[in-house]
Tab-separated table of C-alpha atoms in Angstrom:
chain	number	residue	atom	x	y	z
A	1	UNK	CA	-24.690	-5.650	-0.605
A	2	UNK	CA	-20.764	-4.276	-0.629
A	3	UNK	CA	-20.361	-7.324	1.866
A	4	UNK	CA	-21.686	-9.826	-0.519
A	5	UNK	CA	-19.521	-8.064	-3.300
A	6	UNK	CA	-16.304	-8.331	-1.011
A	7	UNK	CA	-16.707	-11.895	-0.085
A	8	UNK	CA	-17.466	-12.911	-3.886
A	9	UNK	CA	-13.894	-11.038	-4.810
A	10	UNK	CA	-12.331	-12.644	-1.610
A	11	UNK	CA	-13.601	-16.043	-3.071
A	12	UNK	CA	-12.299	-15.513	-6.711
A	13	UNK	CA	-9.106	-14.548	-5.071
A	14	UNK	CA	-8.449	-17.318	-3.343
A	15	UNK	CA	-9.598	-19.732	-6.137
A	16	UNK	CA	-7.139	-17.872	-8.121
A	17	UNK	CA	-4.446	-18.262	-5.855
A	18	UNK	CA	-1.811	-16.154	-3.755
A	19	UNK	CA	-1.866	-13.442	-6.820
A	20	UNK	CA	-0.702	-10.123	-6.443
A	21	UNK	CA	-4.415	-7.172	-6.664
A	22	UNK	CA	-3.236	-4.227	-7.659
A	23	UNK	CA	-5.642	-2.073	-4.952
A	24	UNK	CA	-8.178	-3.600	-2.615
A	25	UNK	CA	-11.184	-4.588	-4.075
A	26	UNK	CA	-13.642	-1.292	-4.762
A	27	UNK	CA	-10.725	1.161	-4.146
A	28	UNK	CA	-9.520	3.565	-7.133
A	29	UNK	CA	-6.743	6.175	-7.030
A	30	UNK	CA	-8.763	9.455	-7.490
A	31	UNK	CA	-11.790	8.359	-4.851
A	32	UNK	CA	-12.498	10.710	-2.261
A	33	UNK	CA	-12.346	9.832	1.640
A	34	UNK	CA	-15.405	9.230	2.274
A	35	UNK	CA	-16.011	6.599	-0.364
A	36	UNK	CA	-12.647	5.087	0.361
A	37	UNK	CA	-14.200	4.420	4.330
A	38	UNK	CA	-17.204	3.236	2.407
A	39	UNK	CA	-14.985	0.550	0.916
A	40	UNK	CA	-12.836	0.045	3.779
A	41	UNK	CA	-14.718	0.523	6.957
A	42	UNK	CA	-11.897	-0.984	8.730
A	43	UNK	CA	-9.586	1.936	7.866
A	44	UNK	CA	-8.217	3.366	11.067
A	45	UNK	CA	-6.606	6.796	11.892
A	46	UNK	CA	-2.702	6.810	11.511
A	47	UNK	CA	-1.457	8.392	15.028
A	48	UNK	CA	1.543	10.307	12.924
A	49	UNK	CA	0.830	10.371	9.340
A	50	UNK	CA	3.717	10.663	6.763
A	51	UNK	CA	3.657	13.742	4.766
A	52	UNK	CA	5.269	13.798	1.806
A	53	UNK	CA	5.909	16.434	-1.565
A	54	UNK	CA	2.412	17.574	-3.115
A	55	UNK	CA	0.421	17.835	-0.455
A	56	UNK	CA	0.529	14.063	0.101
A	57	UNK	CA	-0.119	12.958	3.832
A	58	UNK	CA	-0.600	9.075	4.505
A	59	UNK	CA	-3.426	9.451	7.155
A	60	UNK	CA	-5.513	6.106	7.000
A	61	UNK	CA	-4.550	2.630	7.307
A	62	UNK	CA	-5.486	-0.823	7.176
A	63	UNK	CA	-3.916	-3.510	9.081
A	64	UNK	CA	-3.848	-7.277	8.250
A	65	UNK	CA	-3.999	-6.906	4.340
A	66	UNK	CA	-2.800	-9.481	2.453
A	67	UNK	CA	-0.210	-9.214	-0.866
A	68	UNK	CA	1.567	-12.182	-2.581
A	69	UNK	CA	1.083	-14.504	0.323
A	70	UNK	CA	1.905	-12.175	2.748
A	71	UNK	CA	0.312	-10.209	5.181
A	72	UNK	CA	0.991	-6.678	5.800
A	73	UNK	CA	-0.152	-3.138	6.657
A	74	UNK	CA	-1.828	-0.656	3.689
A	75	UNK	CA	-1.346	3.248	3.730
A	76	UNK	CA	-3.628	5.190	1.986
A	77	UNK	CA	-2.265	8.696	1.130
A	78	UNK	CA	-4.574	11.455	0.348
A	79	UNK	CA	-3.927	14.803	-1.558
A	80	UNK	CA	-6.939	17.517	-1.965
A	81	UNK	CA	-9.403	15.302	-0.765
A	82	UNK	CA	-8.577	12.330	-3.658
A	83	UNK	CA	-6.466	9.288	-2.839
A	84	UNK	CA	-3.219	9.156	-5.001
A	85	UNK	CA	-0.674	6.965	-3.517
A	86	UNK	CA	-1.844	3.705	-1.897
A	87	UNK	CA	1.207	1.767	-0.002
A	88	UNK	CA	1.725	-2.185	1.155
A	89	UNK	CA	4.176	-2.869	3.451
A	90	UNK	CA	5.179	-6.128	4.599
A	91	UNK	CA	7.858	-7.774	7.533
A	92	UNK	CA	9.779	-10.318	5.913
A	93	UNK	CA	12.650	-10.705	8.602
A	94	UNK	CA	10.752	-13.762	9.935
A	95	UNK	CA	10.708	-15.745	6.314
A	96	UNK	CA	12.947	-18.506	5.114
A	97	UNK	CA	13.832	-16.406	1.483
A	98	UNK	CA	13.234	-13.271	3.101
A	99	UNK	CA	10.490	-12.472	0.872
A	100	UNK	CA	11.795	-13.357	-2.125
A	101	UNK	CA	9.296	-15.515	-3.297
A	102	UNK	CA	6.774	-12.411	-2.732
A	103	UNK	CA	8.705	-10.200	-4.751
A	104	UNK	CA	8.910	-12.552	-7.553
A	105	UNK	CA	5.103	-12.923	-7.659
A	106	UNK	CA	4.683	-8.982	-7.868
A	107	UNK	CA	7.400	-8.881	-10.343
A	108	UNK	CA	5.400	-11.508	-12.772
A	109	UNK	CA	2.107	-9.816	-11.939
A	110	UNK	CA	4.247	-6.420	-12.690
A	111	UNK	CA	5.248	-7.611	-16.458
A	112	UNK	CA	1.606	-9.020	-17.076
A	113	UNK	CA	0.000	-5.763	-16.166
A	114	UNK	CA	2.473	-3.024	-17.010
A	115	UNK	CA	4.618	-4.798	-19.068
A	116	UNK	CA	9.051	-4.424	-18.925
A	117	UNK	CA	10.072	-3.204	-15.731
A	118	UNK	CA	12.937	-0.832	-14.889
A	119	UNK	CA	14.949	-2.943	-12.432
A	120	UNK	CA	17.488	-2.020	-9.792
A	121	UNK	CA	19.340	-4.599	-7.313
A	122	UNK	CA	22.172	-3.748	-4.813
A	123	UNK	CA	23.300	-4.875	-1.335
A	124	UNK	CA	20.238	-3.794	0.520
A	125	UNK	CA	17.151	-4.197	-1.735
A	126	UNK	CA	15.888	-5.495	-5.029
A	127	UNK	CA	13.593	-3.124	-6.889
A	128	UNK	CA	11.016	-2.942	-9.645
A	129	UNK	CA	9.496	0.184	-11.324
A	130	UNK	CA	6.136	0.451	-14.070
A	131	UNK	CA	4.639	3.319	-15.497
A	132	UNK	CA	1.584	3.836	-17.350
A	133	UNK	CA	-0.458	7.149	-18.358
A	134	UNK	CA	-1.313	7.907	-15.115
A	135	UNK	CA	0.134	5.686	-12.459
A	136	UNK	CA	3.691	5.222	-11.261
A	137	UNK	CA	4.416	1.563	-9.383
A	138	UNK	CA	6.976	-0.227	-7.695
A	139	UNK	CA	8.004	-2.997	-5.540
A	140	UNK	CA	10.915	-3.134	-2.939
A	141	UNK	CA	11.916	-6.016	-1.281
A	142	UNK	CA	14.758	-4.703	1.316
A	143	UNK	CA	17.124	-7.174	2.767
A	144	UNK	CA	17.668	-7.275	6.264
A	145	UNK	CA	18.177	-6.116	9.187
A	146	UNK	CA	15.340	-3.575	7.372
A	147	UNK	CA	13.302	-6.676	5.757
A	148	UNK	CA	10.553	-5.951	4.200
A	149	UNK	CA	8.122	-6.131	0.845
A	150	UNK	CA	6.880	-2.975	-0.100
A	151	UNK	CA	4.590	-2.024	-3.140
A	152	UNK	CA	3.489	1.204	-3.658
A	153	UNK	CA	0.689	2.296	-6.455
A	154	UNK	CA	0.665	6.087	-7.025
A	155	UNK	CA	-0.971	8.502	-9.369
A	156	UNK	CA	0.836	10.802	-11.102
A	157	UNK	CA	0.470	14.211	-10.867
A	158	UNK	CA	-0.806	15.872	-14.189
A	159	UNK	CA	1.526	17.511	-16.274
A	160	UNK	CA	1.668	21.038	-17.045
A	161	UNK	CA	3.638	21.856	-19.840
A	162	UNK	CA	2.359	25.599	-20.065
A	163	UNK	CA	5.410	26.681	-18.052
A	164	UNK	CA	8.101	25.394	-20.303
């Protein structure tokens, strides 16, 4: 049945085009592990997982997923047993624009799901930010010799304005 599912959204995504999918299809920030392998049975082990502040650790990936035309690699970062930060990174080194065309499709997918971005562009990267009630996202296209497309999709802690 869940393969059926995934090849009817694989389908509908290529009918709709190289558009950006804001997680893979039947993953949610808050899921816990063993659902997400449920969804993903592909996931693999990550030999050194990234660790980063509140209790974060990026221990699972998936290799070969694909984002705005390109493919690249997808982290999945769990904290107290509940995925919260989901990450896409992608070479670019080897295209013509250096991924520009990539980070122009998340940035219109971007506006049409969050709405006005906060924007930053300097020497080495272009950069894109959203935030909603509950979910911090942004995209990163880094220029070389570090080329890359990056788009991360994170849940926000809750906030606890008891101690203020």
């Amino acid at each position: 049945m869940r393969l059926r599912h995934w090849m009817a959204g694989a389908l509908l995504a290529c009918a709709l085009g190289a558009q950006a999918q804001e997680l893979p299809p039947g993953v949610r920030l808050g899921m816990g592990l063993h659902e997400l392998q449920s969804v993903l049975p592909s996931l693999e082990r990550v030999r050194r997982p990234q660790r980063m502040g509140g209790g974060l650790v990026g221990g699972w990936q998936s290799s070969g997923a694909q984002l705005a035309g390109l493919s690249g690699t997808q982290t999945f970062f769990l904290a107290g047993g509940a995925l919260r930060r989901v990450e896409f990174l992608a070479d670019t080194q080897a295209l013509a624009d250096g991924g520009a065309a990539a980070f122009d499709s998340l940035l219109a997918w971007g506006r049409g799901r969050y709405g006005a971005e906060r924007v930053s562009q300097d020497a080495s990267s272009r950069y894109a930010a959203w935030s909603d009630a509950d979910t911090d996202v942004y995209v990163r296209l880094l220029a070389p010799p570090r080329a890359g497309l990056q788009l991360v999709i994170g849940q926000r802690p809750p906030r606890d304005d008891s101690n203020l």
